PDB file of C-alpha atoms in Angstrom:
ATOM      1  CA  UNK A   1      69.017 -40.561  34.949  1.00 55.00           C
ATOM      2  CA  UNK A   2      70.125 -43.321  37.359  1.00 64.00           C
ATOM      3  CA  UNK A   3      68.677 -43.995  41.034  1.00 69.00           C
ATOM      4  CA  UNK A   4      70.709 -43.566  44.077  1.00 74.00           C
ATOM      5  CA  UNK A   5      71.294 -46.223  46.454  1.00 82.00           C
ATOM      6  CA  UNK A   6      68.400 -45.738  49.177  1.00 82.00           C
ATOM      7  CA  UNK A   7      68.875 -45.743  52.894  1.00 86.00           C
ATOM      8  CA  UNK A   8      66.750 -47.193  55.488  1.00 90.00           C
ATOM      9  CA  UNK A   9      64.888 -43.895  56.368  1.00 89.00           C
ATOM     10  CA  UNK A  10      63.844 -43.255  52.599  1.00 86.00           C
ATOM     11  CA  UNK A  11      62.919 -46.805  52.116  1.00 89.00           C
ATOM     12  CA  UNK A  12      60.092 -46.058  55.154  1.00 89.00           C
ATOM     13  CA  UNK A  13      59.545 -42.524  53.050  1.00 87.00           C
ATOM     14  CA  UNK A  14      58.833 -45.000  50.061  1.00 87.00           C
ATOM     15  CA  UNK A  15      57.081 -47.644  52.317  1.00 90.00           C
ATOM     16  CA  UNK A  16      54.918 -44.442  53.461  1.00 87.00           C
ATOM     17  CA  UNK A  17      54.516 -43.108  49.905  1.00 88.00           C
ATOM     18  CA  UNK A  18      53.275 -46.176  48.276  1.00 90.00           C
ATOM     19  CA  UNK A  19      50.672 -47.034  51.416  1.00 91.00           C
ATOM     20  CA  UNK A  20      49.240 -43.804  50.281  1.00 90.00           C
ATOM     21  CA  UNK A  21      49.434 -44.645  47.064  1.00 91.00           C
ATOM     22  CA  UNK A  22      47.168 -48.031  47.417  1.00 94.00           C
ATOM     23  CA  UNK A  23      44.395 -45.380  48.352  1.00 94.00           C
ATOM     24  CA  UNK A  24      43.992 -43.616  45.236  1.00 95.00           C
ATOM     25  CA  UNK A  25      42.460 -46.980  43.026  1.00 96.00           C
ATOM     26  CA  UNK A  26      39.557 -47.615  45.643  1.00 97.00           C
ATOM     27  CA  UNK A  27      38.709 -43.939  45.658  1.00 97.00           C
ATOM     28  CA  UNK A  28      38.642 -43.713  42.129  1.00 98.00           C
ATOM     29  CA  UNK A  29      36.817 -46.947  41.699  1.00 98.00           C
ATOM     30  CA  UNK A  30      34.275 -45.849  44.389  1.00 97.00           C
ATOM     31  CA  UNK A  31      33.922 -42.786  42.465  1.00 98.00           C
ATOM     32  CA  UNK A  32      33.072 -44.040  39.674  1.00 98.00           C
ATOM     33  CA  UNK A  33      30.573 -46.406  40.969  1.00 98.00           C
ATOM     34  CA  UNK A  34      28.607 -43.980  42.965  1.00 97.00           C
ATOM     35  CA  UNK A  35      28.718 -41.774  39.826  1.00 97.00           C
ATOM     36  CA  UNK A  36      27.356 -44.311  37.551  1.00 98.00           C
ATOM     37  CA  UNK A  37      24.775 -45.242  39.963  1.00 96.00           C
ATOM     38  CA  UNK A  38      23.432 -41.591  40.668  1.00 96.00           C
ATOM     39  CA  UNK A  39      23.267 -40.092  37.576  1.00 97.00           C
ATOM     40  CA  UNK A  40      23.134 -42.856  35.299  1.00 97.00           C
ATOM     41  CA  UNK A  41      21.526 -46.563  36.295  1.00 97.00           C
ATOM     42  CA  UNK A  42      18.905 -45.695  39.461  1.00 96.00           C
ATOM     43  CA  UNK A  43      17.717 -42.383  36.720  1.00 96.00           C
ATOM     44  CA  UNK A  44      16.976 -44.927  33.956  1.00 96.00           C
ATOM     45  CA  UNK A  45      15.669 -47.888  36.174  1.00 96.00           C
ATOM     46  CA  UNK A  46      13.002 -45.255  37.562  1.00 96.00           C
ATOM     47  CA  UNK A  47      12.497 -44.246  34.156  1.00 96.00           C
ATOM     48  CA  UNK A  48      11.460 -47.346  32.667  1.00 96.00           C
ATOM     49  CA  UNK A  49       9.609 -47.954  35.822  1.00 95.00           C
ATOM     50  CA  UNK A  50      11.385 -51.061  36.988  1.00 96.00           C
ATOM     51  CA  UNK A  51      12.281 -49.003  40.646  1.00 95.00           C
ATOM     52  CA  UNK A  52      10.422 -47.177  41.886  1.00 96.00           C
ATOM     53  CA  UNK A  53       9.945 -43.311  42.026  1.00 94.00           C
ATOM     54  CA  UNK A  54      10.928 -42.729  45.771  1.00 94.00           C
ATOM     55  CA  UNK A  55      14.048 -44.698  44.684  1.00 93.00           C
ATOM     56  CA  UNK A  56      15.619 -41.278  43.269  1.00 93.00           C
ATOM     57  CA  UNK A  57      16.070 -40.004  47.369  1.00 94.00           C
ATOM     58  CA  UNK A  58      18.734 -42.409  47.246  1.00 95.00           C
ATOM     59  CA  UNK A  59      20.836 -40.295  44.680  1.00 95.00           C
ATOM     60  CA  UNK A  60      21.485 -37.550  47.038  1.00 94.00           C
ATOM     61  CA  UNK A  61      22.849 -40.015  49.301  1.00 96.00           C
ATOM     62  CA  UNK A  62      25.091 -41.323  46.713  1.00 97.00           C
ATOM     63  CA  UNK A  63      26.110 -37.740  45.213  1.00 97.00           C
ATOM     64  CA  UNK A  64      26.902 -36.743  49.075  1.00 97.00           C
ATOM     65  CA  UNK A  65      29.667 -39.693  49.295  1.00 97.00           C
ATOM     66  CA  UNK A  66      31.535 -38.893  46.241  1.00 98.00           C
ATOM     67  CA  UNK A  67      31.997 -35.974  47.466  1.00 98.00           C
ATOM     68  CA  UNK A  68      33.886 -38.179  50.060  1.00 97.00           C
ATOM     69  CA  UNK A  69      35.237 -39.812  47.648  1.00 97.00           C
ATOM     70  CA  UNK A  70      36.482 -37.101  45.640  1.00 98.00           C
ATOM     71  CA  UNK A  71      37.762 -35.619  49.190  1.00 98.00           C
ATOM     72  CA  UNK A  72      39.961 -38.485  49.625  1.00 97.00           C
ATOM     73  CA  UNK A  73      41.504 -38.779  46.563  1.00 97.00           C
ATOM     74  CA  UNK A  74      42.433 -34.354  47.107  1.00 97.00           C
ATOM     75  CA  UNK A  75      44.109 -35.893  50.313  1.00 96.00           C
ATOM     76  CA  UNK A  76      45.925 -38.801  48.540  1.00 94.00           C
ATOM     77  CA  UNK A  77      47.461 -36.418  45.956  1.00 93.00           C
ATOM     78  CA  UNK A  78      48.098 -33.766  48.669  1.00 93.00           C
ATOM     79  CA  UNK A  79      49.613 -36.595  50.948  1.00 90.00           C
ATOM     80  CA  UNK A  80      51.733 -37.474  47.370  1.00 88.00           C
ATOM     81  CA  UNK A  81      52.928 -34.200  47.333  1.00 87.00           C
ATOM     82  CA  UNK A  82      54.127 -33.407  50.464  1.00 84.00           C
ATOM     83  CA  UNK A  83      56.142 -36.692  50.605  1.00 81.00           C
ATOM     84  CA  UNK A  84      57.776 -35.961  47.165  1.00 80.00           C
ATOM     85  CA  UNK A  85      61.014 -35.525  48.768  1.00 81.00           C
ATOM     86  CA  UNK A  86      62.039 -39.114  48.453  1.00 82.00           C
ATOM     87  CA  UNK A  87      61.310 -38.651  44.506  1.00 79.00           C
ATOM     88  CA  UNK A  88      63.847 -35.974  44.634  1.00 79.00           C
ATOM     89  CA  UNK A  89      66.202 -37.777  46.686  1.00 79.00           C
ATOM     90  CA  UNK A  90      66.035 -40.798  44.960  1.00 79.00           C
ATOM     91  CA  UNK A  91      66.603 -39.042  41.201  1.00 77.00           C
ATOM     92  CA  UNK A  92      68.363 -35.974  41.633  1.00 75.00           C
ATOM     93  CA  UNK A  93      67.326 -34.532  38.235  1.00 75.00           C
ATOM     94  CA  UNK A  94      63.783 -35.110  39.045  1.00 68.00           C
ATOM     95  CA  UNK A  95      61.552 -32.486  37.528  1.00 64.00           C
ATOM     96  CA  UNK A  96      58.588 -31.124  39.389  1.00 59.00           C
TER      97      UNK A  96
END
């Protein structure tokens, strides 16, 4: 399966897709971090005592933005999708 030459209106579809694209990595990093910190480092730091107890309000906070997080990476792949033209155009025998 071989590329077709691209034009100058689906190199901006491409310029578009992969600017969406750069999203996806800080979301999922984000993600992960506020993840980790919730339900896994602040719960064993109180735990052991080394934070205090009144640190745990703090989780909800985190749990409330990844949700954001998780939001914005349902946008990225929705934003993905609807652009998948250029995929399409670009390899004709592309399979979705």
């Amino acid at each position: 399966m071989d590329p077709i030459a691209l034009t100058a209106e689906q190199w901006a579809q491409v310029k578009a897709l992969l600017h969406i694209l750069w999203l996806l990595p800080f979301f999922a990093a984000g993600l992960a971090l506020l993840l980790m910190l919730a339900l896994a480092i602040i719960p064993s730091l109180v735990g052991t005592r080394h934070l205090p107890a009144e640190t745990t309000r703090v989780r909800g906070l985190f749990l409330l933005v990844s949700l954001a997080a998780v939001a914005g990476i349902a946008i990225v792949f929705a934003r993905v999708i609807a652009v998948r033209d250029i995929l399409v155009a670009v390899y004709p025998k592309f399979l979705w």
